[in-house]
Amino acid sequence: MSRPEPGIVAETFDCVVVGGGPSGSTAARHLASQGRTVLLLDRQGRIKPCGGAIPPRLIRDFDIPDSLICAKANEARMIAPSDRRVHMPIEGGYVGMVNREAFDEWLRARAETAGAQRRTGTFDRIEREADGSALILYRPAGAPKDAPPIAVRARTIIGADGARSNVAAQAVKGADKQRYVFAYHEIIKAPAAGTADFEASRCDVWYQGNLSPDFYAWIFPHGDTASIGVGSMQKGFSLRTAVTALRKVAGLTECETVRTEGAPIPLKPMKRWDNGRDVVLAGDAAGVVAPASGEGIYYAMEGGRLAAEAVEATLATGKAGALTQARKRFMKAHGKVFMVLGIMQHFWYRSDKRRERFVSLCDDPDIQELTWQAYMNKELVKAKPAAHARIFFKDMGHLLGLRPA
């Protein structure tokens, strides 16, 4: 049967968190540490294509140990359509690189240590009992295909089950209107020093139309391995072919491939994250991946924390309206950054001519300084109005073609 038989009492949790990535694990840990009963339900073998970059603010805010940092990048290199290469050194800081397989598992284990129950299984659906309370139905990993799903009661639900979230599709209005970039990457064994166009402390970002007609390609170091990937919205564009071409031009063709992964990445935050009752979304399910950069780990964990705080307020007060605070607080803190990055992606990624000018902009010291400050601290830099003014006029000059590329 799909629901508990009469007289059989299903387990009841204050919150069921669907999805054990950075967002769901963060939410589960937060609620469990507050004394709430939490079920963390995660799909088996779930890893998404991800460059694995995390900023210093994430490391500070979420107490990430240095042992999880598999590489520290101290510069980024931007490669233009003309093959011009612009180096962007990070003065006095670094970008931490993590292996998502190890990083995500560590976060899930930490949530369990805080008191969350972990189970591996696939979310099936939400059903409603006669009094309107929610039943979460899921299929445990390894269960026979014809076995009935298991049901648990949930006072609240956090949907952190990634892009194209099944929780969102069932519970939150507007989920079917979300747009995506499709990403694919290959994890390879890192080459020996000096044998390829690769540096263990450098993130390479390729802005070339043959590698991605509307987004970018990347080569990111992961210690003993590296992530080589590409994203695009264009239907019919072969991501695998693009990665093969990138590996060839970078001299990485002969490196052993460890694994390959592909997944959609949302383009912008959803307009609504909750159902006004007992469900709230977080992470990719809520669309919190930064436009232009595709960065998602910090925003996923921040979104998970805010979703957990909204759920805690709802449980404490009985007022479902508190669930709206997750999106409101996130957008207040990060909405302007997302808007700026969305405009940047719209204007600069549309053609190789514009991509060439964009990479030229990246060679500007003012832009480099403010870019890294904003990335490291996850907020727009307000202390240097003169620099912002200079950047505005340079940006407009490049956009209108009044400055040489």
mmCIF file of C-alpha atoms in Angstrom:
data_model
loop_
_atom_site.group_PDB
_atom_site.id
_atom_site.type_symbol
_atom_site.label_atom_id
_atom_site.label_comp_id
_atom_site.label_asym_id
_atom_site.label_seq_id
_atom_site.Cartn_x
_atom_site.Cartn_y
_atom_site.Cartn_z
ATOM 1 C CA MET A 1 0.000 0.000 0.000
ATOM 2 C CA SER A 2 1.129 3.565 -0.631
ATOM 3 C CA ARG A 3 0.127 4.817 2.810
ATOM 4 C CA PRO A 4 0.042 3.351 6.331
ATOM 5 C CA GLU A 5 -2.665 0.778 6.912
ATOM 6 C CA PRO A 6 -5.415 1.663 9.447
ATOM 7 C CA GLY A 7 -4.091 1.294 12.962
ATOM 8 C CA ILE A 8 -0.434 1.458 11.915
ATOM 9 C CA VAL A 9 1.208 4.696 13.006
ATOM 10 C CA ALA A 10 3.842 6.028 10.629
ATOM 11 C CA GLU A 11 6.920 7.787 11.954
ATOM 12 C CA THR A 12 6.467 11.510 12.352
ATOM 13 C CA PHE A 13 9.224 14.081 11.838
ATOM 14 C CA ASP A 14 9.268 17.797 12.473
ATOM 15 C CA CYS A 15 10.918 18.097 9.054
ATOM 16 C CA VAL A 16 11.724 15.786 6.184
ATOM 17 C CA VAL A 17 14.577 17.138 4.070
ATOM 18 C CA VAL A 18 14.525 15.672 0.567
ATOM 19 C CA GLY A 19 18.010 15.830 -0.930
ATOM 20 C CA GLY A 20 21.381 15.418 0.782
ATOM 21 C CA GLY A 21 23.540 17.833 -1.176
ATOM 22 C CA PRO A 22 25.107 20.918 0.426
ATOM 23 C CA SER A 23 21.742 22.649 0.780
ATOM 24 C CA GLY A 24 19.769 19.769 2.266
ATOM 25 C CA SER A 25 22.583 18.664 4.567
ATOM 26 C CA THR A 26 23.017 22.211 5.872
ATOM 27 C CA ALA A 27 19.288 22.534 6.525
ATOM 28 C CA ALA A 28 19.110 19.150 8.245
ATOM 29 C CA ARG A 29 22.062 19.920 10.489
ATOM 30 C CA HIS A 30 20.651 23.297 11.485
ATOM 31 C CA LEU A 31 17.227 21.926 12.446
ATOM 32 C CA ALA A 32 18.638 18.876 14.237
ATOM 33 C CA SER A 33 20.952 21.092 16.265
ATOM 34 C CA GLN A 34 17.846 22.988 17.404
ATOM 35 C CA GLY A 35 16.386 19.772 18.801
ATOM 36 C CA ARG A 36 13.990 19.111 15.926
ATOM 37 C CA THR A 37 13.354 15.596 14.643
ATOM 38 C CA VAL A 38 14.703 15.502 11.094
ATOM 39 C CA LEU A 39 14.801 12.889 8.358
ATOM 40 C CA LEU A 40 17.454 13.501 5.692
ATOM 41 C CA LEU A 41 16.475 11.517 2.596
ATOM 42 C CA ASP A 42 19.092 11.305 -0.135
ATOM 43 C CA ARG A 43 19.242 9.507 -3.446
ATOM 44 C CA GLN A 44 21.970 6.899 -3.853
ATOM 45 C CA GLY A 45 24.916 7.880 -6.029
ATOM 46 C CA ARG A 46 23.830 11.474 -6.520
ATOM 47 C CA ILE A 47 26.709 13.666 -7.735
ATOM 48 C CA LYS A 48 26.279 16.649 -10.060
ATOM 49 C CA PRO A 49 28.744 18.254 -12.476
ATOM 50 C CA CYS A 50 30.431 20.989 -10.496
ATOM 51 C CA GLY A 51 33.736 22.818 -10.632
ATOM 52 C CA GLY A 52 33.878 22.503 -6.851
ATOM 53 C CA ALA A 53 34.899 26.096 -6.059
ATOM 54 C CA ILE A 54 34.045 27.480 -2.617
ATOM 55 C CA PRO A 55 34.838 31.018 -1.398
ATOM 56 C CA PRO A 56 36.463 31.926 1.928
ATOM 57 C CA ARG A 57 33.122 33.153 3.274
ATOM 58 C CA LEU A 58 31.629 29.679 2.907
ATOM 59 C CA ILE A 59 34.602 28.150 4.689
ATOM 60 C CA ARG A 60 34.174 30.637 7.559
ATOM 61 C CA ASP A 61 30.379 30.656 7.801
ATOM 62 C CA PHE A 62 29.952 26.883 7.685
ATOM 63 C CA ASP A 63 33.073 25.744 9.557
ATOM 64 C CA ILE A 64 34.633 23.759 6.725
ATOM 65 C CA PRO A 65 37.882 22.052 7.807
ATOM 66 C CA ASP A 66 41.016 22.508 5.741
ATOM 67 C CA SER A 67 41.199 18.739 5.244
ATOM 68 C CA LEU A 68 38.263 18.953 2.804
ATOM 69 C CA ILE A 69 40.058 21.495 0.587
ATOM 70 C CA CYS A 70 41.739 19.399 -2.090
ATOM 71 C CA ALA A 71 43.317 22.405 -3.852
ATOM 72 C CA LYS A 72 43.713 26.145 -3.353
ATOM 73 C CA ALA A 73 43.532 28.258 -6.499
ATOM 74 C CA ASN A 74 45.329 31.600 -6.267
ATOM 75 C CA GLU A 75 44.380 32.878 -9.715
ATOM 76 C CA ALA A 76 41.892 32.530 -12.527
ATOM 77 C CA ARG A 77 42.789 32.616 -16.199
ATOM 78 C CA MET A 78 40.234 33.799 -18.740
ATOM 79 C CA ILE A 79 40.685 32.604 -22.333
ATOM 80 C CA ALA A 80 39.076 34.693 -25.090
ATOM 81 C CA PRO A 81 37.853 33.555 -28.532
ATOM 82 C CA SER A 82 41.091 34.942 -30.027
ATOM 83 C CA ASP A 83 43.000 32.761 -27.543
ATOM 84 C CA ARG A 84 44.082 35.830 -25.601
ATOM 85 C CA ARG A 85 44.737 34.822 -21.997
ATOM 86 C CA VAL A 86 44.067 37.174 -19.113
ATOM 87 C CA HIS A 87 45.356 36.286 -15.655
ATOM 88 C CA MET A 88 43.400 37.392 -12.591
ATOM 89 C CA PRO A 89 45.558 36.804 -9.494
ATOM 90 C CA ILE A 90 43.900 36.666 -6.081
ATOM 91 C CA GLU A 91 45.759 39.043 -3.816
ATOM 92 C CA GLY A 92 45.912 37.776 -0.241
ATOM 93 C CA GLY A 93 43.398 34.977 -0.664
ATOM 94 C CA TYR A 94 42.423 31.837 -2.515
ATOM 95 C CA VAL A 95 39.491 29.897 -3.913
ATOM 96 C CA GLY A 96 39.034 26.571 -2.158
ATOM 97 C CA MET A 97 38.405 23.559 -4.361
ATOM 98 C CA VAL A 98 36.485 20.540 -3.100
ATOM 99 C CA ASN A 99 35.703 17.097 -4.422
ATOM 100 C CA ARG A 100 31.911 16.992 -4.315
ATOM 101 C CA GLU A 101 31.772 13.264 -3.592
ATOM 102 C CA ALA A 102 33.812 13.659 -0.387
ATOM 103 C CA PHE A 103 32.467 17.127 0.479
ATOM 104 C CA ASP A 104 28.782 16.198 0.228
ATOM 105 C CA GLU A 105 29.243 12.998 2.225
ATOM 106 C CA TRP A 106 31.051 14.905 4.973
ATOM 107 C CA LEU A 107 28.151 17.362 5.172
ATOM 108 C CA ARG A 108 25.617 14.521 5.418
ATOM 109 C CA ALA A 109 27.659 12.835 8.148
ATOM 110 C CA ARG A 110 27.831 16.122 10.051
ATOM 111 C CA ALA A 111 24.059 16.479 9.859
ATOM 112 C CA GLU A 112 23.702 12.956 11.227
ATOM 113 C CA THR A 113 26.090 13.748 14.073
ATOM 114 C CA ALA A 114 23.879 16.735 14.920
ATOM 115 C CA GLY A 115 20.914 14.375 15.285
ATOM 116 C CA ALA A 116 19.336 14.029 11.840
ATOM 117 C CA GLN A 117 18.295 10.545 10.706
ATOM 118 C CA ARG A 118 19.863 9.609 7.374
ATOM 119 C CA ARG A 119 18.183 7.328 4.896
ATOM 120 C CA THR A 120 19.056 6.483 1.331
ATOM 121 C CA GLY A 121 16.122 6.337 -1.009
ATOM 122 C CA THR A 122 14.196 8.018 -3.792
ATOM 123 C CA PHE A 123 11.418 10.495 -3.073
ATOM 124 C CA ASP A 124 8.183 9.351 -4.684
ATOM 125 C CA ARG A 125 5.438 11.818 -3.787
ATOM 126 C CA ILE A 126 3.586 13.851 -1.185
ATOM 127 C CA GLU A 127 0.158 12.669 -0.126
ATOM 128 C CA ARG A 128 -2.310 14.296 2.255
ATOM 129 C CA GLU A 129 -4.141 12.654 5.133
ATOM 130 C CA ALA A 130 -7.706 13.521 6.032
ATOM 131 C CA ASP A 131 -6.573 16.323 8.334
ATOM 132 C CA GLY A 132 -4.338 17.783 5.616
ATOM 133 C CA SER A 133 -1.034 16.690 7.144
ATOM 134 C CA ALA A 134 1.684 15.565 4.768
ATOM 135 C CA LEU A 135 2.866 12.049 4.083
ATOM 136 C CA ILE A 136 6.214 11.649 2.346
ATOM 137 C CA LEU A 137 6.404 8.458 0.319
ATOM 138 C CA TYR A 138 9.841 7.180 -0.706
ATOM 139 C CA ARG A 139 11.437 4.023 -2.037
ATOM 140 C CA PRO A 140 14.472 2.781 -0.090
ATOM 141 C CA ALA A 141 17.667 2.065 -1.998
ATOM 142 C CA GLY A 142 17.890 -1.586 -2.959
ATOM 143 C CA ALA A 143 14.191 -2.303 -2.469
ATOM 144 C CA PRO A 144 12.486 -4.510 -5.098
ATOM 145 C CA LYS A 145 10.830 -2.535 -7.879
ATOM 146 C CA ASP A 146 7.393 -3.864 -6.956
ATOM 147 C CA ALA A 147 7.821 -3.120 -3.250
ATOM 148 C CA PRO A 148 5.438 -0.478 -1.894
ATOM 149 C CA PRO A 149 6.951 2.876 -0.903
ATOM 150 C CA ILE A 150 7.526 3.720 2.734
ATOM 151 C CA ALA A 151 5.477 6.538 4.234
ATOM 152 C CA VAL A 152 6.495 8.974 6.952
ATOM 153 C CA ARG A 153 4.610 11.961 8.316
ATOM 154 C CA ALA A 154 6.177 15.394 8.026
ATOM 155 C CA ARG A 155 5.122 18.532 9.850
ATOM 156 C CA THR A 156 7.252 20.435 7.340
ATOM 157 C CA ILE A 157 9.215 19.563 4.192
ATOM 158 C CA ILE A 158 12.357 21.075 2.687
ATOM 159 C CA GLY A 159 12.756 20.284 -1.009
ATOM 160 C CA ALA A 160 16.489 20.302 -1.679
ATOM 161 C CA ASP A 161 16.403 17.682 -4.409
ATOM 162 C CA GLY A 162 18.189 19.689 -7.070
ATOM 163 C CA ALA A 163 17.265 21.159 -10.415
ATOM 164 C CA ARG A 164 13.978 19.843 -11.804
ATOM 165 C CA SER A 165 12.998 19.115 -8.218
ATOM 166 C CA ASN A 166 10.227 16.551 -7.818
ATOM 167 C CA VAL A 167 9.192 18.208 -4.561
ATOM 168 C CA ALA A 168 8.888 21.564 -6.326
ATOM 169 C CA ALA A 169 6.990 20.031 -9.248
ATOM 170 C CA GLN A 170 4.416 18.578 -6.859
ATOM 171 C CA ALA A 171 4.095 21.378 -4.344
ATOM 172 C CA VAL A 172 5.253 24.803 -5.523
ATOM 173 C CA LYS A 173 3.561 26.914 -8.181
ATOM 174 C CA GLY A 174 5.791 27.976 -11.091
ATOM 175 C CA ALA A 175 8.301 25.139 -10.875
ATOM 176 C CA ASP A 176 7.464 24.101 -14.437
ATOM 177 C CA LYS A 177 8.579 27.490 -15.799
ATOM 178 C CA GLN A 178 12.206 27.269 -14.676
ATOM 179 C CA ARG A 179 14.927 27.512 -17.371
ATOM 180 C CA TYR A 180 18.263 25.715 -17.271
ATOM 181 C CA VAL A 181 21.815 25.582 -18.509
ATOM 182 C CA PHE A 182 22.842 21.993 -19.172
ATOM 183 C CA ALA A 183 26.264 21.108 -17.785
ATOM 184 C CA TYR A 184 28.594 18.179 -18.333
ATOM 185 C CA HIS A 185 32.037 17.511 -16.936
ATOM 186 C CA GLU A 186 34.695 14.850 -16.812
ATOM 187 C CA ILE A 187 36.813 14.237 -13.738
ATOM 188 C CA ILE A 188 40.300 13.244 -14.857
ATOM 189 C CA LYS A 189 43.519 12.371 -13.109
ATOM 190 C CA ALA A 190 45.614 15.526 -13.007
ATOM 191 C CA PRO A 191 48.596 15.583 -15.381
ATOM 192 C CA ALA A 192 52.174 15.706 -14.194
ATOM 193 C CA ALA A 193 53.547 19.226 -13.805
ATOM 194 C CA GLY A 194 54.663 20.751 -17.104
ATOM 195 C CA THR A 195 53.041 18.118 -19.325
ATOM 196 C CA ALA A 196 49.886 20.059 -20.237
ATOM 197 C CA ASP A 197 48.347 23.530 -20.211
ATOM 198 C CA PHE A 198 47.270 23.061 -16.612
ATOM 199 C CA GLU A 199 48.246 24.497 -13.240
ATOM 200 C CA ALA A 200 47.291 22.918 -9.929
ATOM 201 C CA SER A 201 46.606 26.359 -8.401
ATOM 202 C CA ARG A 202 44.758 27.992 -11.321
ATOM 203 C CA CYS A 203 41.135 27.947 -12.490
ATOM 204 C CA ASP A 204 40.791 28.262 -16.271
ATOM 205 C CA VAL A 205 37.588 29.666 -17.773
ATOM 206 C CA TRP A 206 37.197 29.445 -21.563
ATOM 207 C CA TYR A 207 34.933 31.928 -23.348
ATOM 208 C CA GLN A 208 34.922 30.489 -26.868
ATOM 209 C CA GLY A 209 31.847 29.842 -28.964
ATOM 210 C CA ASN A 210 33.024 26.455 -30.214
ATOM 211 C CA LEU A 211 33.274 25.255 -26.600
ATOM 212 C CA SER A 212 30.041 26.931 -25.473
ATOM 213 C CA PRO A 213 27.865 29.170 -27.656
ATOM 214 C CA ASP A 214 26.155 30.869 -24.706
ATOM 215 C CA PHE A 215 27.967 30.038 -21.455
ATOM 216 C CA TYR A 216 31.549 28.916 -20.795
ATOM 217 C CA ALA A 217 33.854 25.934 -20.392
ATOM 218 C CA TRP A 218 36.229 25.304 -17.500
ATOM 219 C CA ILE A 219 39.253 23.430 -16.214
ATOM 220 C CA PHE A 220 39.429 23.453 -12.411
ATOM 221 C CA PRO A 221 42.088 21.753 -10.239
ATOM 222 C CA HIS A 222 41.030 19.213 -7.603
ATOM 223 C CA GLY A 223 44.350 18.116 -6.196
ATOM 224 C CA ASP A 224 45.054 14.682 -7.691
ATOM 225 C CA THR A 225 42.215 15.191 -10.176
ATOM 226 C CA ALA A 226 40.708 17.977 -12.263
ATOM 227 C CA SER A 227 37.227 18.907 -13.496
ATOM 228 C CA ILE A 228 36.867 19.667 -17.212
ATOM 229 C CA GLY A 229 33.392 20.831 -18.110
ATOM 230 C CA VAL A 230 31.097 22.949 -20.202
ATOM 231 C CA GLY A 231 27.609 24.394 -19.986
ATOM 232 C CA SER A 232 25.096 25.547 -22.600
ATOM 233 C CA MET A 233 21.402 26.289 -23.038
ATOM 234 C CA GLN A 234 21.501 25.518 -26.759
ATOM 235 C CA LYS A 235 19.576 22.394 -27.656
ATOM 236 C CA GLY A 236 21.532 20.074 -29.890
ATOM 237 C CA PHE A 237 24.921 21.429 -28.817
ATOM 238 C CA SER A 238 27.164 18.478 -27.943
ATOM 239 C CA LEU A 239 28.638 19.040 -24.491
ATOM 240 C CA ARG A 240 30.699 15.857 -24.704
ATOM 241 C CA THR A 241 32.217 16.946 -28.018
ATOM 242 C CA ALA A 242 33.085 20.323 -26.509
ATOM 243 C CA VAL A 243 34.815 18.707 -23.513
ATOM 244 C CA THR A 244 36.749 16.429 -25.860
ATOM 245 C CA ALA A 245 37.882 19.490 -27.828
ATOM 246 C CA LEU A 246 38.883 21.306 -24.642
ATOM 247 C CA ARG A 247 40.894 18.338 -23.423
ATOM 248 C CA LYS A 248 42.697 18.235 -26.765
ATOM 249 C CA VAL A 249 43.622 21.926 -26.865
ATOM 250 C CA ALA A 250 44.794 21.800 -23.230
ATOM 251 C CA GLY A 251 46.866 18.669 -23.751
ATOM 252 C CA LEU A 252 44.716 16.564 -21.431
ATOM 253 C CA THR A 253 43.509 13.917 -23.885
ATOM 254 C CA GLU A 254 45.686 11.155 -22.476
ATOM 255 C CA CYS A 255 44.732 11.772 -18.836
ATOM 256 C CA GLU A 256 42.677 8.970 -17.333
ATOM 257 C CA THR A 257 38.975 9.731 -16.963
ATOM 258 C CA VAL A 258 37.756 8.934 -13.453
ATOM 259 C CA ARG A 259 34.045 9.620 -13.972
ATOM 260 C CA THR A 260 31.618 11.717 -16.009
ATOM 261 C CA GLU A 261 28.490 13.586 -14.894
ATOM 262 C CA GLY A 262 25.788 15.739 -16.425
ATOM 263 C CA ALA A 263 22.866 17.725 -15.044
ATOM 264 C CA PRO A 264 20.740 20.846 -15.591
ATOM 265 C CA ILE A 265 21.691 24.015 -13.692
ATOM 266 C CA PRO A 266 18.938 26.601 -13.005
ATOM 267 C CA LEU A 267 19.398 30.082 -14.429
ATOM 268 C CA LYS A 268 17.676 32.217 -11.788
ATOM 269 C CA PRO A 269 15.894 31.982 -8.434
ATOM 270 C CA MET A 270 12.284 30.856 -8.608
ATOM 271 C CA LYS A 271 9.692 33.522 -7.903
ATOM 272 C CA ARG A 272 8.221 31.406 -5.127
ATOM 273 C CA TRP A 273 9.940 28.905 -2.827
ATOM 274 C CA ASP A 274 7.081 27.686 -0.636
ATOM 275 C CA ASN A 275 3.547 26.351 -0.935
ATOM 276 C CA GLY A 276 2.127 28.568 1.792
ATOM 277 C CA ARG A 277 1.527 25.534 3.943
ATOM 278 C CA ASP A 278 4.393 23.216 4.868
ATOM 279 C CA VAL A 279 6.888 23.007 1.974
ATOM 280 C CA VAL A 280 9.876 25.261 1.240
ATOM 281 C CA LEU A 281 12.609 24.836 -1.369
ATOM 282 C CA ALA A 282 16.367 25.296 -1.086
ATOM 283 C CA GLY A 283 19.469 25.069 -3.271
ATOM 284 C CA ASP A 284 19.135 24.206 -6.956
ATOM 285 C CA ALA A 285 15.486 23.315 -6.340
ATOM 286 C CA ALA A 286 14.921 27.010 -5.554
ATOM 287 C CA GLY A 287 17.123 28.115 -8.473
ATOM 288 C CA VAL A 288 19.905 29.691 -6.420
ATOM 289 C CA VAL A 289 22.794 29.299 -8.841
ATOM 290 C CA ALA A 290 24.574 32.521 -9.718
ATOM 291 C CA PRO A 291 24.046 33.622 -13.346
ATOM 292 C CA ALA A 292 27.157 34.081 -15.509
ATOM 293 C CA SER A 293 29.413 32.156 -13.118
ATOM 294 C CA GLY A 294 27.261 29.096 -12.412
ATOM 295 C CA GLU A 295 28.451 29.173 -8.805
ATOM 296 C CA GLY A 296 26.085 27.298 -6.551
ATOM 297 C CA ILE A 297 27.679 25.702 -3.470
ATOM 298 C CA TYR A 298 27.763 28.794 -1.258
ATOM 299 C CA TYR A 299 24.287 29.892 -2.327
ATOM 300 C CA ALA A 300 22.945 26.365 -1.805
ATOM 301 C CA MET A 301 24.264 26.213 1.745
ATOM 302 C CA GLU A 302 23.071 29.725 2.525
ATOM 303 C CA GLY A 303 19.662 28.864 1.088
ATOM 304 C CA GLY A 304 19.564 25.670 3.150
ATOM 305 C CA ARG A 305 20.303 27.600 6.321
ATOM 306 C CA LEU A 306 17.605 30.173 5.559
ATOM 307 C CA ALA A 307 15.078 27.453 4.700
ATOM 308 C CA ALA A 308 15.820 25.736 8.012
ATOM 309 C CA GLU A 309 15.361 28.990 9.919
ATOM 310 C CA ALA A 310 12.037 29.581 8.150
ATOM 311 C CA VAL A 311 10.916 26.052 9.020
ATOM 312 C CA GLU A 312 11.996 26.539 12.639
ATOM 313 C CA ALA A 313 9.896 29.717 12.820
ATOM 314 C CA THR A 314 6.903 27.881 11.344
ATOM 315 C CA LEU A 315 7.249 24.987 13.785
ATOM 316 C CA ALA A 316 7.621 27.353 16.721
ATOM 317 C CA THR A 317 4.684 29.606 15.852
ATOM 318 C CA GLY A 318 2.406 27.418 13.768
ATOM 319 C CA LYS A 319 2.346 30.174 11.139
ATOM 320 C CA ALA A 320 3.034 28.884 7.638
ATOM 321 C CA GLY A 321 3.636 32.433 6.420
ATOM 322 C CA ALA A 322 7.086 32.263 8.017
ATOM 323 C CA LEU A 323 8.178 30.002 5.153
ATOM 324 C CA THR A 324 8.237 33.003 2.808
ATOM 325 C CA GLN A 325 11.107 34.458 4.828
ATOM 326 C CA ALA A 326 13.595 32.048 3.250
ATOM 327 C CA ARG A 327 13.309 33.662 -0.179
ATOM 328 C CA LYS A 328 12.834 37.203 1.134
ATOM 329 C CA ARG A 329 15.982 37.072 3.224
ATOM 330 C CA PHE A 330 18.019 35.419 0.480
ATOM 331 C CA MET A 331 17.026 37.962 -2.155
ATOM 332 C CA LYS A 332 17.617 40.871 0.212
ATOM 333 C CA ALA A 333 21.175 39.665 0.773
ATOM 334 C CA HIS A 334 22.020 38.417 -2.733
ATOM 335 C CA GLY A 335 19.370 39.648 -5.164
ATOM 336 C CA LYS A 336 21.457 42.558 -6.462
ATOM 337 C CA VAL A 337 24.428 40.282 -7.134
ATOM 338 C CA PHE A 338 22.187 37.894 -9.065
ATOM 339 C CA MET A 339 20.716 40.793 -11.039
ATOM 340 C CA VAL A 340 24.153 42.145 -12.009
ATOM 341 C CA LEU A 341 25.414 38.688 -12.989
ATOM 342 C CA GLY A 342 22.254 38.033 -15.003
ATOM 343 C CA ILE A 343 22.717 41.252 -16.955
ATOM 344 C CA MET A 344 26.364 40.392 -17.505
ATOM 345 C CA GLN A 345 25.515 36.948 -18.871
ATOM 346 C CA HIS A 346 22.822 38.403 -21.136
ATOM 347 C CA PHE A 347 25.129 41.003 -22.689
ATOM 348 C CA TRP A 348 28.567 39.388 -22.742
ATOM 349 C CA TYR A 349 27.885 35.733 -23.575
ATOM 350 C CA ARG A 350 25.873 36.289 -26.755
ATOM 351 C CA SER A 351 28.667 36.218 -29.342
ATOM 352 C CA ASP A 352 32.414 35.720 -29.660
ATOM 353 C CA LYS A 353 32.806 39.417 -30.396
ATOM 354 C CA ARG A 354 31.246 40.307 -27.053
ATOM 355 C CA ARG A 355 33.086 37.508 -25.266
ATOM 356 C CA GLU A 356 36.341 38.952 -26.585
ATOM 357 C CA ARG A 357 35.494 42.339 -25.105
ATOM 358 C CA PHE A 358 34.435 40.746 -21.839
ATOM 359 C CA VAL A 359 37.789 39.029 -21.411
ATOM 360 C CA SER A 360 39.467 42.360 -22.185
ATOM 361 C CA LEU A 361 37.505 43.896 -19.320
ATOM 362 C CA CYS A 362 38.837 41.188 -17.026
ATOM 363 C CA ASP A 363 42.363 42.532 -17.621
ATOM 364 C CA ASP A 364 41.440 45.764 -15.828
ATOM 365 C CA PRO A 365 42.890 46.123 -12.275
ATOM 366 C CA ASP A 366 39.752 47.864 -10.955
ATOM 367 C CA ILE A 367 37.533 45.063 -12.206
ATOM 368 C CA GLN A 368 39.835 42.369 -10.873
ATOM 369 C CA GLU A 369 39.966 43.905 -7.407
ATOM 370 C CA LEU A 370 36.221 44.422 -7.050
ATOM 371 C CA THR A 371 35.420 41.048 -8.643
ATOM 372 C CA TRP A 372 37.536 39.145 -6.157
ATOM 373 C CA GLN A 373 36.304 41.172 -3.190
ATOM 374 C CA ALA A 374 32.705 40.500 -4.186
ATOM 375 C CA TYR A 375 33.397 36.798 -4.748
ATOM 376 C CA MET A 376 35.275 36.293 -1.493
ATOM 377 C CA ASN A 377 32.701 38.084 0.652
ATOM 378 C CA LYS A 378 29.540 37.361 -1.356
ATOM 379 C CA GLU A 379 28.345 40.944 -1.498
ATOM 380 C CA LEU A 380 28.739 43.923 -3.793
ATOM 381 C CA VAL A 381 31.599 46.221 -2.798
ATOM 382 C CA LYS A 382 30.261 49.658 -1.833
ATOM 383 C CA ALA A 383 33.367 51.319 -0.410
ATOM 384 C CA LYS A 384 34.922 52.450 -3.693
ATOM 385 C CA PRO A 385 32.473 54.582 -5.704
ATOM 386 C CA ALA A 386 35.243 55.994 -7.927
ATOM 387 C CA ALA A 387 36.277 52.497 -8.983
ATOM 388 C CA HIS A 388 32.659 51.596 -9.720
ATOM 389 C CA ALA A 389 32.329 54.720 -11.868
ATOM 390 C CA ARG A 390 35.479 53.862 -13.827
ATOM 391 C CA ILE A 391 34.212 50.316 -14.354
ATOM 392 C CA PHE A 392 30.823 51.563 -15.556
ATOM 393 C CA PHE A 393 32.333 53.763 -18.257
ATOM 394 C CA LYS A 394 34.831 51.094 -19.313
ATOM 395 C CA ASP A 395 32.035 48.552 -19.467
ATOM 396 C CA MET A 396 29.839 50.802 -21.596
ATOM 397 C CA GLY A 397 32.765 51.648 -23.846
ATOM 398 C CA HIS A 398 33.438 47.961 -24.491
ATOM 399 C CA LEU A 399 29.766 47.159 -24.955
ATOM 400 C CA LEU A 400 29.291 49.943 -27.511
ATOM 401 C CA GLY A 401 32.546 49.121 -29.253
ATOM 402 C CA LEU A 402 34.162 52.445 -28.394
ATOM 403 C CA ARG A 403 37.208 50.792 -26.794
ATOM 404 C CA PRO A 404 39.588 48.347 -28.482
ATOM 405 C CA ALA A 405 39.261 44.705 -27.488
#
